[in-house]
Amino acid sequence: MAYTLYFIIVVASIYFIRERIKIKIRKNKYYETLEQRRLHLQKESKIRQEQYDLEQEIEKLKNDKLQIKILAKDKELVNSSLQVAKKNKIFNGINNNLKEINTDSFDENTKFKLTKPNKNIIKEVNTDKSWKDLEKHIKNIHFDFLKRPKEKYPPITTKKGSRDLFINEHIYKRDCGD
């Protein structure tokens, strides 16, 4: 009977140890699964963060590209306005030369033919709104640019403010023709 009791104790001990090992293995697998899930979530979070950063960088590059396009268009508009102003200056010079011609010795037909271009030039120069368009553009795009120097230095004139704007736009005297 003692052998049977020892045998039962040994079998029960083996069974108990076996069950204990199974429980430890299950716990270890559970903790490994949790650790793997945590690592997976960390990697996923890192990937999302990197994706977000890349999207932000792409957005910044797009904005920079658009800003460059705006600056190019801005400069193009200023240059075209300056070209129109230069054209008007030339027209005014031609108009002054036409006014200097003594038309008293000409007949009426010749006088008419001579004054007609003069009137057309005056009409063209007067209807041209290039400076007003340029000023409107400056106010729309650089609305505070001309205000800042006037606030800081009240005696500044509009002409000096315009010169500062041209310098800001990298347009020099040779480009704008006085």
mmCIF file of C-alpha atoms in Angstrom:
data_model
loop_
_atom_site.group_PDB
_atom_site.id
_atom_site.type_symbol
_atom_site.label_atom_id
_atom_site.label_comp_id
_atom_site.label_asym_id
_atom_site.label_seq_id
_atom_site.Cartn_x
_atom_site.Cartn_y
_atom_site.Cartn_z
ATOM 1 C CA MET A 1 0.000 0.000 0.000
ATOM 2 C CA ALA A 2 2.844 2.333 0.657
ATOM 3 C CA TYR A 3 4.084 1.753 -2.878
ATOM 4 C CA THR A 4 0.697 2.618 -4.259
ATOM 5 C CA LEU A 5 0.601 5.807 -2.207
ATOM 6 C CA TYR A 6 4.102 6.718 -3.406
ATOM 7 C CA PHE A 7 3.087 5.902 -6.949
ATOM 8 C CA ILE A 8 -0.023 8.123 -6.700
ATOM 9 C CA ILE A 9 2.043 10.945 -5.167
ATOM 10 C CA VAL A 10 4.633 10.652 -7.955
ATOM 11 C CA VAL A 11 1.939 10.561 -10.652
ATOM 12 C CA ALA A 12 0.107 13.490 -9.031
ATOM 13 C CA SER A 13 3.405 15.424 -8.772
ATOM 14 C CA ILE A 14 4.207 14.721 -12.426
ATOM 15 C CA TYR A 15 0.666 15.778 -13.410
ATOM 16 C CA PHE A 16 0.886 18.923 -11.258
ATOM 17 C CA ILE A 17 4.344 19.836 -12.647
ATOM 18 C CA ARG A 18 3.152 19.144 -16.190
ATOM 19 C CA GLU A 19 0.103 21.396 -15.712
ATOM 20 C CA ARG A 20 2.296 24.082 -14.135
ATOM 21 C CA ILE A 21 4.663 23.954 -17.139
ATOM 22 C CA LYS A 22 1.678 24.204 -19.528
ATOM 23 C CA ILE A 23 0.406 27.265 -17.638
ATOM 24 C CA LYS A 24 3.893 28.873 -17.792
ATOM 25 C CA ILE A 25 4.108 28.140 -21.522
ATOM 26 C CA ARG A 26 0.664 29.705 -22.074
ATOM 27 C CA LYS A 27 1.668 32.769 -20.018
ATOM 28 C CA ASN A 28 4.917 33.086 -21.962
ATOM 29 C CA LYS A 29 3.027 32.803 -25.283
ATOM 30 C CA TYR A 30 0.515 35.386 -24.056
ATOM 31 C CA TYR A 31 3.288 37.810 -23.067
ATOM 32 C CA GLU A 32 5.110 37.177 -26.345
ATOM 33 C CA THR A 33 1.888 37.908 -28.237
ATOM 34 C CA LEU A 34 1.408 41.101 -26.241
ATOM 35 C CA GLU A 35 5.003 42.125 -26.896
ATOM 36 C CA GLN A 36 4.654 41.362 -30.612
ATOM 37 C CA ARG A 37 1.421 43.346 -30.746
ATOM 38 C CA ARG A 38 3.088 46.246 -28.941
ATOM 39 C CA LEU A 39 6.060 46.152 -31.335
ATOM 40 C CA HIS A 40 3.686 45.939 -34.285
ATOM 41 C CA LEU A 41 1.726 48.956 -33.025
ATOM 42 C CA GLN A 42 4.963 50.876 -32.488
ATOM 43 C CA LYS A 43 6.113 50.091 -36.017
ATOM 44 C CA GLU A 44 2.711 50.999 -37.409
ATOM 45 C CA SER A 45 2.723 54.243 -35.442
ATOM 46 C CA LYS A 46 6.223 55.034 -36.680
ATOM 47 C CA ILE A 47 5.191 54.316 -40.269
ATOM 48 C CA ARG A 48 2.132 56.565 -39.902
ATOM 49 C CA GLN A 49 4.285 59.328 -38.449
ATOM 50 C CA GLU A 50 6.790 59.001 -41.299
ATOM 51 C CA GLN A 51 3.926 59.022 -43.812
ATOM 52 C CA TYR A 52 2.484 62.133 -42.164
ATOM 53 C CA ASP A 53 5.896 63.820 -42.220
ATOM 54 C CA LEU A 54 6.325 62.954 -45.905
ATOM 55 C CA GLU A 55 2.870 64.301 -46.696
ATOM 56 C CA GLN A 56 3.719 67.500 -44.834
ATOM 57 C CA GLU A 57 6.968 67.801 -46.760
ATOM 58 C CA ILE A 58 5.153 67.211 -50.066
ATOM 59 C CA GLU A 59 2.603 69.861 -49.109
ATOM 60 C CA LYS A 60 5.413 72.273 -48.199
ATOM 61 C CA LEU A 61 7.137 71.628 -51.529
ATOM 62 C CA LYS A 62 3.859 72.218 -53.379
ATOM 63 C CA ASN A 63 3.360 75.471 -51.484
ATOM 64 C CA ASP A 64 6.928 76.529 -52.236
ATOM 65 C CA LYS A 65 6.400 75.734 -55.917
ATOM 66 C CA LEU A 66 3.179 77.758 -55.954
ATOM 67 C CA GLN A 67 4.913 80.617 -54.144
ATOM 68 C CA ILE A 68 7.643 80.613 -56.781
ATOM 69 C CA LYS A 69 4.994 80.681 -59.512
ATOM 70 C CA ILE A 70 3.250 83.583 -57.792
ATOM 71 C CA LEU A 71 6.526 85.491 -57.519
ATOM 72 C CA ALA A 72 7.251 84.847 -61.198
ATOM 73 C CA LYS A 73 3.774 86.052 -62.202
ATOM 74 C CA ASP A 74 4.169 89.001 -59.879
ATOM 75 C CA LYS A 75 7.444 89.980 -61.466
ATOM 76 C CA GLU A 76 5.988 89.404 -64.935
ATOM 77 C CA LEU A 77 3.098 91.748 -64.155
ATOM 78 C CA VAL A 78 5.407 94.432 -62.820
ATOM 79 C CA ASN A 79 7.666 94.110 -65.866
ATOM 80 C CA SER A 80 4.749 94.339 -68.290
ATOM 81 C CA SER A 81 3.454 97.392 -66.424
ATOM 82 C CA LEU A 82 6.887 98.964 -66.679
ATOM 83 C CA GLN A 83 7.030 98.189 -70.387
ATOM 84 C CA VAL A 84 3.682 99.892 -70.886
ATOM 85 C CA ALA A 85 4.934 102.876 -68.907
ATOM 86 C CA LYS A 86 8.049 102.972 -71.079
ATOM 87 C CA LYS A 87 5.840 102.810 -74.183
ATOM 88 C CA ASN A 88 3.807 105.730 -72.835
ATOM 89 C CA LYS A 89 6.983 107.692 -72.259
ATOM 90 C CA ILE A 90 7.987 107.102 -75.877
ATOM 91 C CA PHE A 91 4.494 108.081 -77.047
ATOM 92 C CA ASN A 92 4.690 111.267 -75.017
ATOM 93 C CA GLY A 93 8.057 112.048 -76.603
ATOM 94 C CA ILE A 94 6.625 111.490 -80.089
ATOM 95 C CA ASN A 95 3.603 113.581 -79.152
ATOM 96 C CA ASN A 96 5.847 116.434 -77.995
ATOM 97 C CA ASN A 97 7.821 116.202 -81.248
ATOM 98 C CA LEU A 98 4.587 116.371 -83.234
ATOM 99 C CA LYS A 99 3.473 119.419 -81.254
ATOM 100 C CA GLU A 100 6.748 121.176 -82.069
ATOM 101 C CA ILE A 101 6.076 120.946 -85.795
ATOM 102 C CA ASN A 102 4.816 124.265 -87.141
ATOM 103 C CA THR A 103 1.590 123.412 -88.959
ATOM 104 C CA ASP A 104 0.779 126.954 -90.101
ATOM 105 C CA SER A 105 2.374 126.449 -93.509
ATOM 106 C CA PHE A 106 0.518 123.180 -94.191
ATOM 107 C CA ASP A 107 -2.848 122.873 -95.868
ATOM 108 C CA GLU A 108 -5.891 121.572 -93.936
ATOM 109 C CA ASN A 109 -5.578 117.983 -95.208
ATOM 110 C CA THR A 110 -1.931 117.758 -94.106
ATOM 111 C CA LYS A 111 -2.719 119.404 -90.763
ATOM 112 C CA PHE A 112 -5.489 116.844 -90.200
ATOM 113 C CA LYS A 113 -3.177 113.969 -91.107
ATOM 114 C CA LEU A 114 -0.544 115.358 -88.738
ATOM 115 C CA THR A 115 -2.881 115.996 -85.795
ATOM 116 C CA LYS A 116 -4.707 112.674 -86.117
ATOM 117 C CA PRO A 117 -1.722 110.589 -84.850
ATOM 118 C CA ASN A 118 -1.225 113.201 -82.159
ATOM 119 C CA LYS A 119 -4.819 112.729 -80.957
ATOM 120 C CA ASN A 120 -4.486 108.932 -81.174
ATOM 121 C CA ILE A 121 -1.337 109.024 -79.061
ATOM 122 C CA ILE A 122 -2.989 111.244 -76.457
ATOM 123 C CA LYS A 123 -6.014 108.951 -76.400
ATOM 124 C CA GLU A 124 -3.803 105.853 -76.046
ATOM 125 C CA VAL A 125 -1.747 107.368 -73.247
ATOM 126 C CA ASN A 126 -4.802 108.652 -71.379
ATOM 127 C CA THR A 127 -6.785 105.418 -71.641
ATOM 128 C CA ASP A 128 -3.841 103.288 -70.592
ATOM 129 C CA LYS A 129 -4.362 102.196 -66.995
ATOM 130 C CA SER A 130 -1.038 100.441 -66.550
ATOM 131 C CA TRP A 131 0.117 102.510 -63.586
ATOM 132 C CA LYS A 132 -3.271 102.228 -61.926
ATOM 133 C CA ASP A 133 -3.229 98.468 -62.532
ATOM 134 C CA LEU A 134 0.284 98.261 -61.150
ATOM 135 C CA GLU A 135 -0.688 100.273 -58.082
ATOM 136 C CA LYS A 136 -3.778 98.094 -57.584
ATOM 137 C CA HIS A 137 -1.630 94.981 -57.912
ATOM 138 C CA ILE A 138 0.894 96.344 -55.445
ATOM 139 C CA LYS A 139 -1.877 97.096 -52.972
ATOM 140 C CA ASN A 140 -3.360 93.594 -53.416
ATOM 141 C CA ILE A 141 -0.139 91.642 -53.180
ATOM 142 C CA HIS A 142 2.091 93.904 -51.103
ATOM 143 C CA PHE A 143 -0.658 95.595 -49.092
ATOM 144 C CA ASP A 144 1.536 96.354 -46.104
ATOM 145 C CA PHE A 145 4.808 96.873 -47.951
ATOM 146 C CA LEU A 146 4.273 100.575 -48.613
ATOM 147 C CA LYS A 147 2.676 101.143 -45.202
ATOM 148 C CA ARG A 148 5.606 99.893 -43.135
ATOM 149 C CA PRO A 149 8.148 102.462 -44.362
ATOM 150 C CA LYS A 150 5.570 105.267 -44.105
ATOM 151 C CA GLU A 151 4.754 104.298 -40.538
ATOM 152 C CA LYS A 152 8.398 103.996 -39.584
ATOM 153 C CA TYR A 153 9.546 107.079 -41.550
ATOM 154 C CA PRO A 154 6.573 109.456 -42.011
ATOM 155 C CA PRO A 155 8.313 111.908 -44.386
ATOM 156 C CA ILE A 156 8.785 109.158 -47.021
ATOM 157 C CA THR A 157 7.195 110.000 -50.377
ATOM 158 C CA THR A 158 5.189 107.735 -52.655
ATOM 159 C CA LYS A 159 7.965 107.862 -55.235
ATOM 160 C CA LYS A 160 10.500 106.606 -52.667
ATOM 161 C CA GLY A 161 8.045 103.919 -51.583
ATOM 162 C CA SER A 162 7.636 102.799 -55.194
ATOM 163 C CA ARG A 163 11.412 102.726 -55.592
ATOM 164 C CA ASP A 164 11.657 100.537 -52.502
ATOM 165 C CA LEU A 165 9.051 98.223 -54.002
ATOM 166 C CA PHE A 166 11.018 97.963 -57.232
ATOM 167 C CA ILE A 167 14.149 97.167 -55.252
ATOM 168 C CA ASN A 168 12.155 94.541 -53.363
ATOM 169 C CA GLU A 169 11.090 93.060 -56.715
ATOM 170 C CA HIS A 170 14.723 93.188 -57.957
ATOM 171 C CA ILE A 171 13.810 95.657 -60.706
ATOM 172 C CA TYR A 172 16.429 98.284 -61.306
ATOM 173 C CA LYS A 173 16.478 101.643 -63.057
ATOM 174 C CA ARG A 174 17.763 100.130 -66.278
ATOM 175 C CA ASP A 175 14.696 97.832 -66.319
ATOM 176 C CA CYS A 176 12.055 100.462 -65.699
ATOM 177 C CA GLY A 177 13.521 103.194 -67.896
ATOM 178 C CA ASP A 178 13.468 106.002 -65.298
#
